[in-house]
C-alpha positions as a Python dict, from the first residue, in 0.01 Angstrom:
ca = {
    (1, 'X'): (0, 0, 0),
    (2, 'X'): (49, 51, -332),
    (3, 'X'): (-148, 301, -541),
    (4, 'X'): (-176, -43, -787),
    (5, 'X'): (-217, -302, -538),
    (6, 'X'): (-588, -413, -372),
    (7, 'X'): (-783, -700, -245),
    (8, 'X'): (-876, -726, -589),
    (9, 'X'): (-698, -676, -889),
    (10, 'X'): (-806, -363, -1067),
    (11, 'X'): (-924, -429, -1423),
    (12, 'X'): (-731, -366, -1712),
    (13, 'X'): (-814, -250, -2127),
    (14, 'X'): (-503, -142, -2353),
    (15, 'X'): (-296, -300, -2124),
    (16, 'X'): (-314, -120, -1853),
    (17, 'X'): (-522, -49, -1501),
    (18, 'X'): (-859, 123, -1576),
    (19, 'X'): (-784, 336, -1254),
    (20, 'X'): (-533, 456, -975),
    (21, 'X'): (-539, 298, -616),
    (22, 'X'): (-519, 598, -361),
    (23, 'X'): (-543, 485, 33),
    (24, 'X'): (-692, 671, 302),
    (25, 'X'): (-345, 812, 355),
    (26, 'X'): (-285, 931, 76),
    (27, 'X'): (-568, 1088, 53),
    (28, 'X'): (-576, 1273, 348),
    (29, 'X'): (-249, 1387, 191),
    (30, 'X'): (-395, 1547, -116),
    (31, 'X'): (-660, 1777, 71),
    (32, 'X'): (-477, 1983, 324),
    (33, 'X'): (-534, 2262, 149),
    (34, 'X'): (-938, 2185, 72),
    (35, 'X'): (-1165, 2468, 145),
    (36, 'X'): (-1529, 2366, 116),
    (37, 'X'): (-1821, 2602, 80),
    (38, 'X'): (-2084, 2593, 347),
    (39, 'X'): (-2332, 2434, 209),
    (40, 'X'): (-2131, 2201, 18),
    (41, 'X'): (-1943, 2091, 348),
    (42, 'X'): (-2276, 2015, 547),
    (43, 'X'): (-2357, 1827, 224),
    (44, 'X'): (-2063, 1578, 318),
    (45, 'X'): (-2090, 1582, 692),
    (46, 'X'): (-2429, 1448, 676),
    (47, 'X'): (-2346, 1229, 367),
    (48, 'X'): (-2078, 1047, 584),
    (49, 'X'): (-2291, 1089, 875),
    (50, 'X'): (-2597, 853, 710),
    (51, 'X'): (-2320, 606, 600),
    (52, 'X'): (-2234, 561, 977),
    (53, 'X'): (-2585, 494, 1050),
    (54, 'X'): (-2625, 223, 793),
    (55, 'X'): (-2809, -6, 1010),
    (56, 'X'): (-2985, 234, 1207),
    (57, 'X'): (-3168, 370, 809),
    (58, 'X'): (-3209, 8, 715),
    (59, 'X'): (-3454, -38, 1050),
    (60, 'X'): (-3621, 248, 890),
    (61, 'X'): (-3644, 129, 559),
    (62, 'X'): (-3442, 452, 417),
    (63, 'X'): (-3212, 398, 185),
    (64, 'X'): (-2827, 428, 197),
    (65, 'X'): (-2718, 739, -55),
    (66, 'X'): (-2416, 633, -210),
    (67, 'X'): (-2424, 817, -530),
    (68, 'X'): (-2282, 1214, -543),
    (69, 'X'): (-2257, 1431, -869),
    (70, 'X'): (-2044, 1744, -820),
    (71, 'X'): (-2094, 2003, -1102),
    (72, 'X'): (-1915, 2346, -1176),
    (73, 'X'): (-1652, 2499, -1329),
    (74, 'X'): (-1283, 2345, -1315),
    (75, 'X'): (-1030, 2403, -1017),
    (76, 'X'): (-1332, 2480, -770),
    (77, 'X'): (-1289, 2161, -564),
    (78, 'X'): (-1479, 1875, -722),
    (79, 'X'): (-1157, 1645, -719),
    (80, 'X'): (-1033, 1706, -391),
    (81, 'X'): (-1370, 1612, -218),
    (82, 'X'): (-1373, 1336, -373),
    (83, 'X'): (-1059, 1234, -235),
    (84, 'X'): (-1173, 1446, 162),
    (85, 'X'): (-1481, 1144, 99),
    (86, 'X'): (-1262, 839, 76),
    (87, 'X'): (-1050, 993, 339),
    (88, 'X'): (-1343, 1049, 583),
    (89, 'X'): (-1479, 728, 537),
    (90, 'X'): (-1156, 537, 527),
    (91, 'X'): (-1182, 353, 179),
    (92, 'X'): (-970, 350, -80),
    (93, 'X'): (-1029, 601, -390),
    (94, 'X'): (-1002, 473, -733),
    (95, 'X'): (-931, 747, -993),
    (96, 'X'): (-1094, 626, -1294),
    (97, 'X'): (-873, 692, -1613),
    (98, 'X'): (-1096, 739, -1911),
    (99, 'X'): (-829, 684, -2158),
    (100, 'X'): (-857, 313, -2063),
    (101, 'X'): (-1246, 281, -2047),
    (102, 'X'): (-1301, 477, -2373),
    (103, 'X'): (-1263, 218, -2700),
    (104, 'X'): (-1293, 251, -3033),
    (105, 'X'): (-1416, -101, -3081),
    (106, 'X'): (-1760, -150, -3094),
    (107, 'X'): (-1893, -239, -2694),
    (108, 'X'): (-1563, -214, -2561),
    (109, 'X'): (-1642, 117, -2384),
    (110, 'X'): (-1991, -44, -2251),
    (111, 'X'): (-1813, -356, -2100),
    (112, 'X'): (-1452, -140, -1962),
    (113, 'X'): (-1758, 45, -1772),
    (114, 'X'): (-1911, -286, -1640),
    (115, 'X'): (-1588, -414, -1539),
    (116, 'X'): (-1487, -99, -1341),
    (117, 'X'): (-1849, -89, -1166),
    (118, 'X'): (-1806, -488, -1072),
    (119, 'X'): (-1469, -414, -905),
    (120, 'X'): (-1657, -162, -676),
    (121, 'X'): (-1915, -341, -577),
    (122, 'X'): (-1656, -642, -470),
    (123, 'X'): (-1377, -396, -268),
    (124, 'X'): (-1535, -178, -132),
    (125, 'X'): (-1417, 180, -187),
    (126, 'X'): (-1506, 556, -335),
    (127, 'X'): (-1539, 524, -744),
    (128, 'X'): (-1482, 862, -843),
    (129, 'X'): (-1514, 933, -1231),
    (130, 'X'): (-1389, 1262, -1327),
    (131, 'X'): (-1501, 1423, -1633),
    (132, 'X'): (-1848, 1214, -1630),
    (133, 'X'): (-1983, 1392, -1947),
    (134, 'X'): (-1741, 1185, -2143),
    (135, 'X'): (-1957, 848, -2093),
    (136, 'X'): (-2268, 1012, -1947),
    (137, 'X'): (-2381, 1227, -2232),
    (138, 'X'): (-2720, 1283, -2354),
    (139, 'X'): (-2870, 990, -2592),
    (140, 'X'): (-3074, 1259, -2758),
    (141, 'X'): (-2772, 1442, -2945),
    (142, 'X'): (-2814, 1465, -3306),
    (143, 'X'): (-2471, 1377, -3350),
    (144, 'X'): (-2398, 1149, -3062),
    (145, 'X'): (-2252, 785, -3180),
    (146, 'X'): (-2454, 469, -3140),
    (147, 'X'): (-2170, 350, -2955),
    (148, 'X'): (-2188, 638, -2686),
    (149, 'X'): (-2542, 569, -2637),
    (150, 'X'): (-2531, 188, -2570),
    (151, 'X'): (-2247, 311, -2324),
    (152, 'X'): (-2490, 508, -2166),
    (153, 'X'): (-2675, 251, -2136),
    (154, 'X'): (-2465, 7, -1937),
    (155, 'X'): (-2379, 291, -1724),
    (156, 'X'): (-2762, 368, -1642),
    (157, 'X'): (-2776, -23, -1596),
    (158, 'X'): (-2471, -27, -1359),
    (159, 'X'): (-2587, 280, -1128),
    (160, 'X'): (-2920, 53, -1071),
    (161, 'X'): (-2749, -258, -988),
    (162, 'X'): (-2447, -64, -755),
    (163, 'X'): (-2538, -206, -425),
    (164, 'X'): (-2423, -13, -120),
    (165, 'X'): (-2059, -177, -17),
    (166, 'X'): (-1905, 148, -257),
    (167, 'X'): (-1958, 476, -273),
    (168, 'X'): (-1962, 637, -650),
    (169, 'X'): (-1902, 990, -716),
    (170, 'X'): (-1917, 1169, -1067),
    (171, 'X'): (-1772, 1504, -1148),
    (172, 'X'): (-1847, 1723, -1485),
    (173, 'X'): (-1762, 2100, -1587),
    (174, 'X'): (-2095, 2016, -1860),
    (175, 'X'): (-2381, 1942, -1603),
    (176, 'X'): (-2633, 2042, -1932),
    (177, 'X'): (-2474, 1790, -2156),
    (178, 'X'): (-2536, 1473, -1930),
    (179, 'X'): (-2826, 1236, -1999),
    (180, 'X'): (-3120, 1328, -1818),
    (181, 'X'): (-3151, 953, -1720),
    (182, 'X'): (-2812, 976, -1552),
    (183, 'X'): (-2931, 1255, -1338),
    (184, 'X'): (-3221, 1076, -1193),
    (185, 'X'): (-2981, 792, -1038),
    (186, 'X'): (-2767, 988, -830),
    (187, 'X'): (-2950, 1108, -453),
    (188, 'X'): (-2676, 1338, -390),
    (189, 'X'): (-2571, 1663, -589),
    (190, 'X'): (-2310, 1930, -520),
    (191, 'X'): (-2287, 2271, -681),
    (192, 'X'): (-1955, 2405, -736),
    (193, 'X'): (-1867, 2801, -796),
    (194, 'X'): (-1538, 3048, -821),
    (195, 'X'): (-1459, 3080, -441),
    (196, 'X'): (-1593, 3386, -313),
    (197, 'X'): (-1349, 3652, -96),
    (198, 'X'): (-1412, 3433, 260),
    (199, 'X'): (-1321, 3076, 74),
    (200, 'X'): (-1019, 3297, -118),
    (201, 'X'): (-895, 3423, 231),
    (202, 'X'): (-924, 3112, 398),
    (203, 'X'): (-754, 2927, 77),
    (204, 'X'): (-491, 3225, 56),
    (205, 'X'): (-434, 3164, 411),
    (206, 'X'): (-348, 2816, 415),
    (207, 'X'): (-100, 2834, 95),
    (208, 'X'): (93, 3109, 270),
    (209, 'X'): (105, 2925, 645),
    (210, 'X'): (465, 2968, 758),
    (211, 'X'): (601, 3097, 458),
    (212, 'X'): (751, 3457, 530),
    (213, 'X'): (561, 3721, 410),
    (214, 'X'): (493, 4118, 406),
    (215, 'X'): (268, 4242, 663),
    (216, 'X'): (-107, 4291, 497),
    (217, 'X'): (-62, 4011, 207),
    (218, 'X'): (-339, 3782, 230),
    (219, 'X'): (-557, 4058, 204),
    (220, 'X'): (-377, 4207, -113),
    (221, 'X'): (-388, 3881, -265),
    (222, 'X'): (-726, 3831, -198),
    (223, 'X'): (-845, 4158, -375),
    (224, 'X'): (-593, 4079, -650),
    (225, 'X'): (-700, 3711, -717),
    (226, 'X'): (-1071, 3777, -681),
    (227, 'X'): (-1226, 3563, -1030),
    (228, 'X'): (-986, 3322, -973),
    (229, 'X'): (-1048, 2908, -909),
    (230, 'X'): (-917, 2773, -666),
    (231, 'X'): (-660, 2594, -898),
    (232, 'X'): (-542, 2932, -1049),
    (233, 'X'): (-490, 3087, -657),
    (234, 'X'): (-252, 2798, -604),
    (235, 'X'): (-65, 2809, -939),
    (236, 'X'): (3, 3220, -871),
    (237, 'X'): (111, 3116, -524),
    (238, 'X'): (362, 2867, -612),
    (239, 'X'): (464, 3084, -845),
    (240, 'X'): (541, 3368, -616),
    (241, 'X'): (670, 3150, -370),
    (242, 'X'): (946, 3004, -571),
    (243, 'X'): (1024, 3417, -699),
    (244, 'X'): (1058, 3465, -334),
    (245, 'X'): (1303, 3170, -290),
    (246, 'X'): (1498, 3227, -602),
    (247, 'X'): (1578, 3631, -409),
    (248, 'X'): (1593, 3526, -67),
    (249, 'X'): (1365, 3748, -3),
    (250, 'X'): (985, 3726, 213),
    (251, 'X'): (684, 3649, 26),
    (252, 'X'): (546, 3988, -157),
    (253, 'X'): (253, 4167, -303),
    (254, 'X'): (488, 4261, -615),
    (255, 'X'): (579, 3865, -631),
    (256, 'X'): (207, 3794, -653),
    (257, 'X'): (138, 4042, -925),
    (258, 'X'): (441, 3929, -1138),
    (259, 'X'): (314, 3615, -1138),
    (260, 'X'): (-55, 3688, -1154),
    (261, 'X'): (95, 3848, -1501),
    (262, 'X'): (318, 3534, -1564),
    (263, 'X'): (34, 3277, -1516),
    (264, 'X'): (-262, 3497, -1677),
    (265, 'X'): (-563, 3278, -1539),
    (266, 'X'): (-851, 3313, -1808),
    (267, 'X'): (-1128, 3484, -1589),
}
């Protein structure tokens, strides 16, 4: 399937679609490499365990959480579990694109939001909004815009009329700047942090899987990269991996420093 193509046709504003179409596949594609904390990973497991059990709550009179805000610093994993979500649960994952929702006009930004909230709630799927702050921040900023707040609004307006056929997820690097109302609406929250040395071996581990290497080099690289996102271990890796190509050579701990020095991650 195409990343454009759905049961229903994605909405548009500026003349183009207000998000991208991933499938299952493809998602399952993009997170080969996750590594999810412990606490963060029984978060989902039991997430996507109540959403099996949909009729089972229902008897019970529980209700269905469909709503998850990660929070943390960048390149820690809040996109990628979005995407591990959709994969698990086998929906589609629409990528919201804020440079489409955002308007100058006055209510465009209000009714983009409504538009992309009604599409979920008719196909089912996993919303995920990246960069939430931009639409989700606090009415009670001295300098916010009156047209931010009546977008904040809506979106308080569409999180209470969501139904349960979709699952929305929200990710922000500014957890304090979001709207206090905002908070309240979402049952599920997920804390995001710089991967600690087990998540950095485990990550280091996977990047360097059947690539040839010097004896000893995950654990140099994990002592090396320690302050690092997850993002930034990546980028170095790829970047020592392609030095190592360029000589014909094995993957080495003077390849990773060279391009620790190349890339300079800001710890």
């Amino acid at each position: 399937m195409n990343k454009n193509s759905s049961n229903q046709r994605l909405p548009r504003a500026k003349g183009i679609d207000m998000g991208t179409y991933y499938t299952p596949k493809e998602c399952a594609r993009k997170v080969k490499h996750l590594v999810l904390p412990q606490m963060n990973r029984k978060i989902v497991e039991e997430f996507i365990t109540i959403l099996g059990m949909h009729a089972t709550f229902e008897e019970h009179n529980v209700p269905i959480p469909n709503k998850v805000v990660m929070y943390g610093p960048p390149g820690t994993g809040k996109t990628l579990t979005a995407f591990y979500m959709a994969q698990m649960l086998e929906l589609p994952l629409i990528l919201v694109r804020l440079d489409a929702v955002i308007h100058s006009h006055l209510g465009e930004t209000g009714s983009n939001i409504r538009k992309i909230f009604e599409y979920a709630k008719a196909t089912p799927c996993v919303l995920f909004l990246d960069e939430f702050d931009a639409i989700a921040r606090t009415r009670e900023s001295n300098d916010e815009v009156k047209e931010m707040a009546r977008a904040v609004n809506t979106l308080l307006q569409c999180l209470d009329d969501f139904g349960d056929s979709s699952i929305f997820v929200a990710a922000t690097n500014l957890e304090n700047e979001l709207d206090r109302a905002i908070w309240r609406r979402f049952d599920t929250k997920m804390t995001y942090s710089l991967p600690d040395e087990f998540s950095r071996r485990q990550y280091i581990e996977l990047l360097i899987n059947g690539f040839d290497g010097e004896a000893g080099l995950t654990e140099e690289v994990c002592g090396r990269l320690a302050g690092c996102s997850f993002a930034d271990i990546e980028q170095i890796v790829l970047k020592a991996k392609r030095k190592a190509i360029i000589e014909h050579s094995p993957l080495t701990h003077e390849h990773i420093v060279l391009s620790y020095e190349e890339y300079s991650p800001s710890l």
